[in-house]
Coordinates of C-alpha atoms in Angstrom, one line a residue:
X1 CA 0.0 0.0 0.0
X2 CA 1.3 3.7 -0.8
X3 CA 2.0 6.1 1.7
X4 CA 0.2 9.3 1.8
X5 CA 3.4 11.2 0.8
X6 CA 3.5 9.2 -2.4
X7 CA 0.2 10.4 -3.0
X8 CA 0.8 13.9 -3.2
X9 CA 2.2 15.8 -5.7
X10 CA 5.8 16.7 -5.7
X11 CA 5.1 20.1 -5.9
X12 CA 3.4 20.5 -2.9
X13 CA 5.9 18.9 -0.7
X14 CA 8.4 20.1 1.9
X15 CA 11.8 21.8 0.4
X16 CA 13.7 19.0 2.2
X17 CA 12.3 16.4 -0.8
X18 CA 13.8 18.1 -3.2
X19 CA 17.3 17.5 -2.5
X20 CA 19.5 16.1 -5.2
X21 CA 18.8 12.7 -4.1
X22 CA 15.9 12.9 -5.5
X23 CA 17.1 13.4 -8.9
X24 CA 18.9 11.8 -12.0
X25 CA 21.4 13.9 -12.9
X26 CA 21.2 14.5 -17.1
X27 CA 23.9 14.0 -19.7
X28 CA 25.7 17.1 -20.8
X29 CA 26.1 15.0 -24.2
X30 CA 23.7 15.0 -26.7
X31 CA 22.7 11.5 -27.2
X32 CA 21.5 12.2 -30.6
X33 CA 25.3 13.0 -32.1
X34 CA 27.4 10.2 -33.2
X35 CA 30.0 9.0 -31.1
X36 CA 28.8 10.9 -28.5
X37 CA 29.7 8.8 -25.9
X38 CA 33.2 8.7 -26.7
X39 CA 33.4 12.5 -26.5
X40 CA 34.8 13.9 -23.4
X41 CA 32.8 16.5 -21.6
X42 CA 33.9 20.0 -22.9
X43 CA 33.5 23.2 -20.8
X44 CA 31.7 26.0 -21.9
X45 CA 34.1 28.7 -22.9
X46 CA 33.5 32.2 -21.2
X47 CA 34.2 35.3 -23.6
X48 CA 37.0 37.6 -22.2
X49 CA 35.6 40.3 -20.4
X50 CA 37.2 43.6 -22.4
X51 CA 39.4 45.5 -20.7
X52 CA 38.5 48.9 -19.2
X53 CA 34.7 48.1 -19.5
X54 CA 34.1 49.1 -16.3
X55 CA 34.8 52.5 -17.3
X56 CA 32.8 52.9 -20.4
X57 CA 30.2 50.8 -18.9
X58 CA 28.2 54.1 -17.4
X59 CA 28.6 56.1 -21.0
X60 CA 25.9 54.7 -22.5
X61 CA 23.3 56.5 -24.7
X62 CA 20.7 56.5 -22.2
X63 CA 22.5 57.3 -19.5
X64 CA 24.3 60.3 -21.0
X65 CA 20.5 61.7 -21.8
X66 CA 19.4 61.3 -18.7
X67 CA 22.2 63.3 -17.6
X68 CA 21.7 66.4 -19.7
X69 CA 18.3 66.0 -18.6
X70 CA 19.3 66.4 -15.2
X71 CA 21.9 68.8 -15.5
X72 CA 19.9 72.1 -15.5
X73 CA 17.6 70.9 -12.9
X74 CA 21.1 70.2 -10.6
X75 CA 22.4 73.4 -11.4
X76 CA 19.5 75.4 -10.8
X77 CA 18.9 73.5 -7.3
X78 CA 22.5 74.3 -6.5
X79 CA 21.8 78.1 -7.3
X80 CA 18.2 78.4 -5.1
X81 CA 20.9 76.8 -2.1
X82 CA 22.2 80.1 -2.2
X83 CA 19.3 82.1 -1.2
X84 CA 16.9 84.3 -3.2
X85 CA 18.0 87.9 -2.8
X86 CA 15.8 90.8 -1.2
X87 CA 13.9 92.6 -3.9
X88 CA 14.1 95.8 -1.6
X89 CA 10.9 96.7 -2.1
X90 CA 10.3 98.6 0.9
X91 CA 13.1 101.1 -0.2
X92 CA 11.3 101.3 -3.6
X93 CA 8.2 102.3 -2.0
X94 CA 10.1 105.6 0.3
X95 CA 11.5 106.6 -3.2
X96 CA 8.1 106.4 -4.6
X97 CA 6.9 108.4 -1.5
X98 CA 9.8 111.4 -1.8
X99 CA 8.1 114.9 -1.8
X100 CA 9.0 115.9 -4.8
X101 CA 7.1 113.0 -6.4
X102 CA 3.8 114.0 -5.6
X103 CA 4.1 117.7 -5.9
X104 CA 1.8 119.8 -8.2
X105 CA 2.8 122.7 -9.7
X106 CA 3.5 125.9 -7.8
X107 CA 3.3 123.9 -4.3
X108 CA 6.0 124.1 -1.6
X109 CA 8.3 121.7 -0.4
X110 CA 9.7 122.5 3.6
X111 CA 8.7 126.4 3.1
X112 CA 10.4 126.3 -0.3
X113 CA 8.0 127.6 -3.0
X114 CA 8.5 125.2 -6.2
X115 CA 7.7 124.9 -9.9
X116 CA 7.7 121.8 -12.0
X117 CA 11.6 122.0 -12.7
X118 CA 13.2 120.5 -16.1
X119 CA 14.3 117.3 -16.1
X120 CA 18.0 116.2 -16.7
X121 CA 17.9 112.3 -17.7
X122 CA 20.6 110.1 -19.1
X123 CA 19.4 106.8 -21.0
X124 CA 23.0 106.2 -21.5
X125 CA 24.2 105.7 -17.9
X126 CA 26.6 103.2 -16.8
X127 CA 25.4 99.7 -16.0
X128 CA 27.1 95.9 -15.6
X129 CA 29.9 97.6 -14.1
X130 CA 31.0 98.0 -10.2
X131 CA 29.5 99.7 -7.9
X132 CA 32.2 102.6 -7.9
X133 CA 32.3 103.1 -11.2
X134 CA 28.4 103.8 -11.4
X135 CA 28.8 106.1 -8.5
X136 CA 31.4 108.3 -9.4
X137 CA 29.7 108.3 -12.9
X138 CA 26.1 109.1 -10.8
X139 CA 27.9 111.7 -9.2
X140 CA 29.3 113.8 -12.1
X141 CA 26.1 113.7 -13.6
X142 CA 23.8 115.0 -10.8
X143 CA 26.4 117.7 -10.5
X144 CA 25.7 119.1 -13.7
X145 CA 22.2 118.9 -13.1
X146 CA 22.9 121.3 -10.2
X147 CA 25.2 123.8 -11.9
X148 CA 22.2 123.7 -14.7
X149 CA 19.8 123.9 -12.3
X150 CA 17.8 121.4 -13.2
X151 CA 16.0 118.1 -11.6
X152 CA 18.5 115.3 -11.8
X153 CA 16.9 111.9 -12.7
X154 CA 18.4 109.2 -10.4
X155 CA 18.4 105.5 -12.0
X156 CA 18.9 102.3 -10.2
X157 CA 22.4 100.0 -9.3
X158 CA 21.7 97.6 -12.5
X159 CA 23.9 94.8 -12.8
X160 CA 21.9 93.0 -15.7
X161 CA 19.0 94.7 -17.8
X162 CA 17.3 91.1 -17.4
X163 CA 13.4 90.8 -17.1
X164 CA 13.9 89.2 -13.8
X165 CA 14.4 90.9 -10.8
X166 CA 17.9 88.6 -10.2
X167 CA 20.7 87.5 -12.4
X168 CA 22.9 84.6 -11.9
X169 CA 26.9 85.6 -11.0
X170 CA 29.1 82.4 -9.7
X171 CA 26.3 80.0 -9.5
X172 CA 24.6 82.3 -7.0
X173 CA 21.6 84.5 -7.5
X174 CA 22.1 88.4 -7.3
X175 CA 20.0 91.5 -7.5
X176 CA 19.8 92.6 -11.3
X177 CA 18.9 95.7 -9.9
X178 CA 19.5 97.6 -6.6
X179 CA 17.5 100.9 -5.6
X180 CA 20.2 103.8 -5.5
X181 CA 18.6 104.4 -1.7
X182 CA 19.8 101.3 -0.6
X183 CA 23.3 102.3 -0.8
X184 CA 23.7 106.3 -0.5
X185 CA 21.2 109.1 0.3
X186 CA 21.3 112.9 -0.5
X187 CA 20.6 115.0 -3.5
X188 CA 21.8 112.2 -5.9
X189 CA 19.5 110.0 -4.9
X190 CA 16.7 112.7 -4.4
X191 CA 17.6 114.2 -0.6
X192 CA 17.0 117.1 -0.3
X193 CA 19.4 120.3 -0.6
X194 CA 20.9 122.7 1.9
X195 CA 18.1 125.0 3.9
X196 CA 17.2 128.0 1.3
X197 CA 18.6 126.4 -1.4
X198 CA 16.3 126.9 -4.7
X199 CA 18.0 123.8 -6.7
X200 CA 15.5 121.4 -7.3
X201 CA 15.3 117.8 -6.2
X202 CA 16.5 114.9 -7.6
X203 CA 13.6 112.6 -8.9
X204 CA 13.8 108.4 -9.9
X205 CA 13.6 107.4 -13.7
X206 CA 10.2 105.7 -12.7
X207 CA 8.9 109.5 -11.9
X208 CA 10.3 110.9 -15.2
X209 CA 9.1 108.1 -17.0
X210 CA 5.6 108.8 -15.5
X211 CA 5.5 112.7 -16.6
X212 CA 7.8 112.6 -19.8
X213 CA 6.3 109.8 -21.7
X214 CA 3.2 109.8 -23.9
X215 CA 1.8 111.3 -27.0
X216 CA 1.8 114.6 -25.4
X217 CA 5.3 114.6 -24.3
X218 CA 8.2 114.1 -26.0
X219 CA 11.6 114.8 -24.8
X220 CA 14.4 116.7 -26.0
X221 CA 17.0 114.7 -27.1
X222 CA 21.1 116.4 -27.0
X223 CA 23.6 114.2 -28.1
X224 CA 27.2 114.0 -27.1
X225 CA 28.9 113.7 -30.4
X226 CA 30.2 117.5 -30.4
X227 CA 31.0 117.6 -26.6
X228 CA 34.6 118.3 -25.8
X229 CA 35.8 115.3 -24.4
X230 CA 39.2 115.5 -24.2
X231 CA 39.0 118.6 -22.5
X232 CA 39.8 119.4 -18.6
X233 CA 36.6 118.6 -16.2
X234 CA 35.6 121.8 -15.8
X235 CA 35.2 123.2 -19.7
X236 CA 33.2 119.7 -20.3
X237 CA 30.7 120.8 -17.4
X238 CA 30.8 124.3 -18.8
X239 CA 30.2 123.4 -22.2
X240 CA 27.1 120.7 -21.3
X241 CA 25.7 123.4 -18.9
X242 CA 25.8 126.1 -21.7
X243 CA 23.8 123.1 -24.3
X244 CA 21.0 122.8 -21.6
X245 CA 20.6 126.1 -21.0
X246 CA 19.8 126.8 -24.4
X247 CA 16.8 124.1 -24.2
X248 CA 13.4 125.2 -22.3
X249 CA 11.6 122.3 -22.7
X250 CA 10.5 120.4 -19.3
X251 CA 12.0 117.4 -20.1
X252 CA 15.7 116.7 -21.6
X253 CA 17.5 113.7 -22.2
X254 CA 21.2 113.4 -23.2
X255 CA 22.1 111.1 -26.1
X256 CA 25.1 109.4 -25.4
X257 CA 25.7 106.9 -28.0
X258 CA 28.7 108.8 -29.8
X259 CA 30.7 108.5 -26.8
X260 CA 30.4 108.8 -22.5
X261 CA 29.7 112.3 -21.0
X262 CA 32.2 111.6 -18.5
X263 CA 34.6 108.4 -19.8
X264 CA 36.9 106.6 -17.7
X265 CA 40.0 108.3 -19.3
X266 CA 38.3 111.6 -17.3
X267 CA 38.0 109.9 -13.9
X268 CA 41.6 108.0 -14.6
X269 CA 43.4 111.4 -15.0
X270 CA 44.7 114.6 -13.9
X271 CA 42.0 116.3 -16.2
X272 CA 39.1 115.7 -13.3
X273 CA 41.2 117.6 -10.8
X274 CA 40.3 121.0 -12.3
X275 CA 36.1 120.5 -11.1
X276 CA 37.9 119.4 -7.6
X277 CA 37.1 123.0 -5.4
X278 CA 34.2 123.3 -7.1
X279 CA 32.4 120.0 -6.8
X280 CA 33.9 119.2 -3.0
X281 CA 32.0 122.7 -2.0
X282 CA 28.5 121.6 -3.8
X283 CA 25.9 119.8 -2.3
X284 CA 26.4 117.0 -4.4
X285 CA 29.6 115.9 -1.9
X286 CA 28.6 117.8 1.2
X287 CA 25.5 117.0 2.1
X288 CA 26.5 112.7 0.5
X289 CA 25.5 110.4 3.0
X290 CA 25.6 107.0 3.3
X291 CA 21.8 105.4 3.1
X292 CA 20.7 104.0 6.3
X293 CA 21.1 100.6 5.0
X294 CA 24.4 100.5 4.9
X295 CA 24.4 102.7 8.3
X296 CA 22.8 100.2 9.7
X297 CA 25.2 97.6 8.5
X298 CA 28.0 99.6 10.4
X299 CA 26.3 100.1 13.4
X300 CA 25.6 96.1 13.8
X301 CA 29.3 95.9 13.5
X302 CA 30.0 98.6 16.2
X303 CA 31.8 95.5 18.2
X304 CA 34.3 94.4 15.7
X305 CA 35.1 98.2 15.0
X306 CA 35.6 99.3 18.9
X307 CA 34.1 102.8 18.7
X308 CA 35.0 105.3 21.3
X309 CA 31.6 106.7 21.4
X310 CA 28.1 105.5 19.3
X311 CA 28.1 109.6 17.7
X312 CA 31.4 107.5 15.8
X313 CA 29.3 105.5 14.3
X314 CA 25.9 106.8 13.6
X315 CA 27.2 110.8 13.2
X316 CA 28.3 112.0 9.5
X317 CA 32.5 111.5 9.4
X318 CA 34.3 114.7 10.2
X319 CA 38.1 115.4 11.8
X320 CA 36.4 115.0 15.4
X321 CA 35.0 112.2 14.8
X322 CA 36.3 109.2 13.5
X323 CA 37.2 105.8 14.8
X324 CA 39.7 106.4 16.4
X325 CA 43.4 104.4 16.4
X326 CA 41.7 102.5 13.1
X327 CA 43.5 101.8 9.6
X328 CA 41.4 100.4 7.1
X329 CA 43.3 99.6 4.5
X330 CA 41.7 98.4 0.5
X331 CA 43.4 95.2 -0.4
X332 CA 42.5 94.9 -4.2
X333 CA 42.1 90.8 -5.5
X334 CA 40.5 88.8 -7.9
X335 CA 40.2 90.6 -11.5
X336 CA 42.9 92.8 -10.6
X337 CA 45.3 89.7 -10.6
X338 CA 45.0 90.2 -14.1
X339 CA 44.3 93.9 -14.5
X340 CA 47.4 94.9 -12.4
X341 CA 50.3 93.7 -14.8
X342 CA 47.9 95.3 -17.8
X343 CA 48.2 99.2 -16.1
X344 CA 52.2 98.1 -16.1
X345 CA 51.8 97.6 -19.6
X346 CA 49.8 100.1 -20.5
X347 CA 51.7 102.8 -17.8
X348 CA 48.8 104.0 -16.0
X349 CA 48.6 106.4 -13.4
X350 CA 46.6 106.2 -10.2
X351 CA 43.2 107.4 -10.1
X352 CA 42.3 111.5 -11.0
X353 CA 41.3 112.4 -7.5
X354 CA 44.1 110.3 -6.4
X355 CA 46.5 112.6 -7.9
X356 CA 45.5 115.7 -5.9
X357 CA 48.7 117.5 -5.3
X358 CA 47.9 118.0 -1.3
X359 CA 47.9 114.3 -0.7
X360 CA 51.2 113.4 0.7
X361 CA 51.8 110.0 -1.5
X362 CA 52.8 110.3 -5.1
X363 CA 53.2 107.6 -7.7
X364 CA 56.3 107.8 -10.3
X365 CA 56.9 104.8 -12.3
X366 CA 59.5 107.3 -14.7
X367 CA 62.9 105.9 -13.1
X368 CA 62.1 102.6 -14.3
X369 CA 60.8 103.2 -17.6
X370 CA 63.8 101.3 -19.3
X371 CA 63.4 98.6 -17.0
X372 CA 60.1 96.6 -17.8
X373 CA 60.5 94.0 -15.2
X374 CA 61.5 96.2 -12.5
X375 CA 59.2 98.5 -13.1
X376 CA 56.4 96.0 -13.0
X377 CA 57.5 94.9 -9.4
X378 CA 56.7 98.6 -9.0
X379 CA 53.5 98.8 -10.3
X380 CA 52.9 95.5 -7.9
X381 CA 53.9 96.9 -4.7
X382 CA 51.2 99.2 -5.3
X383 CA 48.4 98.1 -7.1
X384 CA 48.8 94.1 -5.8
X385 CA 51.0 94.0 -3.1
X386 CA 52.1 90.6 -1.0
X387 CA 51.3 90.1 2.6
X388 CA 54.9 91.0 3.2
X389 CA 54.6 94.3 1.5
X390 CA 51.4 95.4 2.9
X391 CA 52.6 94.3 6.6
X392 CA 56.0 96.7 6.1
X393 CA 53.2 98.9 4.7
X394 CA 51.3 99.6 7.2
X395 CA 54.1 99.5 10.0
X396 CA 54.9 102.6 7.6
X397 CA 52.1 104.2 8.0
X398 CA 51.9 103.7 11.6
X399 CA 55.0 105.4 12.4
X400 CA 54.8 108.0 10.2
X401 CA 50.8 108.8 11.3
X402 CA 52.2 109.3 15.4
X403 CA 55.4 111.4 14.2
X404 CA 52.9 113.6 12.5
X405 CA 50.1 113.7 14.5
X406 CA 50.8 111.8 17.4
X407 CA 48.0 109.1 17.6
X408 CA 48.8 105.5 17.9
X409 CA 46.8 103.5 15.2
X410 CA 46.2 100.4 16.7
X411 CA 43.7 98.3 14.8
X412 CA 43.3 97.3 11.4
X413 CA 40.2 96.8 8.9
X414 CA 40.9 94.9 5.9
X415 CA 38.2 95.8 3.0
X416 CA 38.4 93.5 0.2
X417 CA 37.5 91.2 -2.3
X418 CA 39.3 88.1 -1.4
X419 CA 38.4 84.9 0.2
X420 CA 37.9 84.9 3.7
X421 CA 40.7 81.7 4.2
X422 CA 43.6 83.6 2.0
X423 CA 43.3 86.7 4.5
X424 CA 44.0 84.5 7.1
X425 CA 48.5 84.7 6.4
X426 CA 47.6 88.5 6.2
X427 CA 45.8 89.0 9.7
X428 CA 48.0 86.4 11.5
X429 CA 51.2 88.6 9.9
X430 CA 49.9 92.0 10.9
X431 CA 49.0 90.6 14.5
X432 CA 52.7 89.5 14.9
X433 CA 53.7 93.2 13.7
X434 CA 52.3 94.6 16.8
X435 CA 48.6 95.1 15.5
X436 CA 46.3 94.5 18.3
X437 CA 43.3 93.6 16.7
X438 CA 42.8 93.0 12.3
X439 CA 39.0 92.5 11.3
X440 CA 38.0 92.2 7.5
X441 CA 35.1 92.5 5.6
X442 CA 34.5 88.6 5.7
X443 CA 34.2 89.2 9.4
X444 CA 31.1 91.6 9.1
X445 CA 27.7 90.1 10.1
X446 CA 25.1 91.2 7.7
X447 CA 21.4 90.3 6.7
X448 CA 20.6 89.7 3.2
X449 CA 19.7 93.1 2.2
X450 CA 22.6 94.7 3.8
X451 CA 24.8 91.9 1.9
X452 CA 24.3 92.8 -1.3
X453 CA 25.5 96.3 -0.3
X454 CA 28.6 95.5 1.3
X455 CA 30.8 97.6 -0.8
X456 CA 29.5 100.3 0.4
X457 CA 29.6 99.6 4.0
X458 CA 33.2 98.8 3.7
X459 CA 33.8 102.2 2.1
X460 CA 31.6 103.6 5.1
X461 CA 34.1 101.9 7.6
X462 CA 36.9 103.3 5.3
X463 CA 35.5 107.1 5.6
X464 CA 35.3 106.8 9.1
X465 CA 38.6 105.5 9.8
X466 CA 41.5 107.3 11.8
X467 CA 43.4 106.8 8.5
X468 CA 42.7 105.1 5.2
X469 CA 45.2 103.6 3.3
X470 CA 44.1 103.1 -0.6
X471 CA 44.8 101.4 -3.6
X472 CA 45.2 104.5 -6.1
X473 CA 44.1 102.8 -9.0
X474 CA 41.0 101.7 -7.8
X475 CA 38.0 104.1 -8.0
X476 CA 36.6 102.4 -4.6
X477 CA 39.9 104.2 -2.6
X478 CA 39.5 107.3 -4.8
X479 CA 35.5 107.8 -3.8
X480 CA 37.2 107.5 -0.3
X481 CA 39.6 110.0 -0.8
X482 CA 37.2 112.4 -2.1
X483 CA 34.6 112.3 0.6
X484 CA 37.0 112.1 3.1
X485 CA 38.4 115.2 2.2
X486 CA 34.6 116.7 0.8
X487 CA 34.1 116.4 4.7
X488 CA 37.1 118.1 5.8
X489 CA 39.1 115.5 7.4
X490 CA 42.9 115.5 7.2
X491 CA 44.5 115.9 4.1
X492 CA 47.2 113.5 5.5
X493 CA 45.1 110.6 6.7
X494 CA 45.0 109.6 3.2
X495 CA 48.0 106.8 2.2
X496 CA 48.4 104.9 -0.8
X497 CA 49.9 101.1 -0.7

């Protein structure tokens, strides 16, 4: 009699009856080939494997179009890492709310009786560029206004002309476009003048744009192409302020396609120094201020910068008040690298306002001239000096600063552009030269708003400083220089490396 396990199926038994034993193992041979039997058992060949195809293994079409697939959405995830930049619209909305743009004709303005004033606009304004090249550009340009007495039309800090409020620098979103009252405030950006004065406000483009546009407005249009722009500072304000005098209509624009009002060959010479007496005494540079913004930045940092008193840091720089025993010195990297050896080359000078005969360093490349090399170093040691250089630099200046006026400078601000981890050799070198404390820009704490503005609170740190000690062929250090000395403080606190 069967048992019951020979009843069941197989395929319903336990795993433990399907053990070899319970099988025949099967012929490898074919029993349907001749001979077969006398044939020994061959093994099966393996193909060689090809060598290295391990590395081509993951470049396969598929995979390499999945990648590009990817690729933007990985780049743009690695830029929104970075932050989304302040749009500053609260800072739009107080330019939008300025006096002067909601006056009607004949009204007064803080006891001042006012008339719709002409317009001074220019389409053609710097943008792309650095901040201190727009400014000393904005500058120039709403003086004229004033010596025309007309309204200047203040546009904002655009890096990119971009639909979008950001642009993309370094895989990191930045403002494509900065409100000029985020970084400075007075009559440029539409402050208002001295008590009494009868000059008329500055107003923003979007204001202009709102009363100078339309079928029944059309704007008066004066090119450049006949303006004297090889001439000295003064005869090209002349001769503009002569052109717009001759125009009555409200609204004016100035066509500057043929060349630059003011071009860089102006601010990088001696030529600019003949406007200097005028344009220091003007309201344009007396009553500059930094905007709160960037005020407010400094006055977050009041730790790191050891003020005597607070009026140091929230008063208007002047010879009484400064931070005291403080050098802030403008160490120059990145493009200039590059652009350094090029002004060797090309033998530049230093900046136009850095060539103003009262200020006590002078730079004279002439006893090298038949000397390339050595007169490169020279051009180095001052436009991109080592750590060694600027440490014997400052000990220099030190010295020289407490023969003259007898103050001990004791402290040290750094404003640059460089990493934060290759400043570290310079700080630990200026602490061993007797330096008791070196802080640099990488050391500020800032929000995001104040961030993106941080140029100018390093040059607000710089104008406040005991002494400043500038790279004259930057236009950051000559800004410096000239408000420093717009607001009166000593001629001799101003060094060059």
């Amino acid at each position: 009699m069967k048992s019951l396990v020979e009843w069941v199926p197989r395929r319903f038994l336990p795993g433990q009856l399907h053990s070899k034993a319970h099988y025949a193992v099967l012929s490898t041979v074919d029993p349907r080939l001749p001979f077969s039997s006398s044939r020994p058992e061959q093994p099966p060949r393996n193909r060689r494997p090809l060598r290295h195809a391990w590395f081509w293994r993951p470049f396969t079409v598929r995979n390499i179009l999945c990648s590009l697939a990817f690729a933007p959405i990985c780049i743009l995830g690695a830029i929104l890492l970075q932050g989304i930049p302040p749009t500053y619209q609260d800072i739009r909305t107080f330019e939008q709310r300025l006096p002067q743009h909601s006056i009607s004709a004949w009204s007064s303005v803080d006891g001042v009786h006012y008339h719709h004033p002409r317009y001074l606009r220019f389409p053609g304004h710097l943008w792309g560029h650095g901040l201190n090249n727009v400014l000393q550009e904005a500058l120039l340009m709403s003086y004229l206004a004033y010596v025309s007495n007309m309204s200047f039309v203040f546009e904002d800090y655009t890096w990119s002309r971009t639909f979008l409020p950001w642009a993309v620098q370094d895989l990191a979103l930045r403002p494509a476009r900065i409100p000029l009252n985020a970084i400075i405030s007075g009559p440029t950006a539409g402050g208002p003048m001295p008590k009494g004065s009868q000059s008329p406000m500055a107003v923003s483009a979007e204001f202009y744009q709102s009363i100078c546009s339309g079928p029944d407005v059309q704007p008066y249009v004066l090119s450049s192409a006949n303006a004297p722009n090889d001439a000295n500072g003064d005869v090209i304000i002349d001769w503009w302020s002569q052109q717009l005098g001759s125009v009555q209509e409200r609204c004016i624009e100035v066509d500057s396609t043929a060349h630059a009002l003011f071009d860089r060959f102006l601010f990088g010479g001696p030529r600019i120094l003949s406007l200097w007496e005028s344009l220091t005494s003007s309201p344009i540079l007396t009553e500059f201020a930094w905007s709160p913004l960037v005020q407010s930045a400094v006055a977050r940092n009041f730790a790191l910068l050891q003020p005597d008193t607070a009026k140091d840091i929230y008063t208007t720089p002047a010879p009484h008040l400064t931070l005291r025993g403080l050098a802030a010195v403008h160490l120059r990297r990145g493009d200039y690298k590059r652009h350094c050896p090029n002004l060797a080359k090309w033998g530049a000078e230093f900046m136009g306002f850095n060539q103003h005969p009262s200020l006590p360093d002078r730079f004279d490349p002439s006893p090298y001239a038949d000397d390339f090399a050595i007169k490169e170093e020279y051009y180095l040691a001052h436009c991109l000096p080592t750590t060694e250089q600027v440490v014997a630099r400052l000990r220099t200046v030190r010295r020289e600063h407490h023969t003259q006026c007898g103050e001990m400078l004791r402290r040290v601000y750094v404003l640059s552009n460089e990493w934060a981890w290759s400043l570290e050799e310079l700080k630990s070198a200026l602490e061993e030269d007797g330096w008791e404390d070196v802080v640099t820009s990488t050391d500020l704490q800032m929000d995001a708003a104040q961030y993106y503005v941080g140029m100018a609170v390093d040059m607000a740190i710089a104008e406040k400083a005991e002494v400043f000690v500038g790279n004259g062929f930057s236009s950051l250090s000559s800004n410096v220089v000239m408000l420093r000395m717009a607001k009166g403080m000593d001629v001799r606190s101003n060094r060059f490396l």
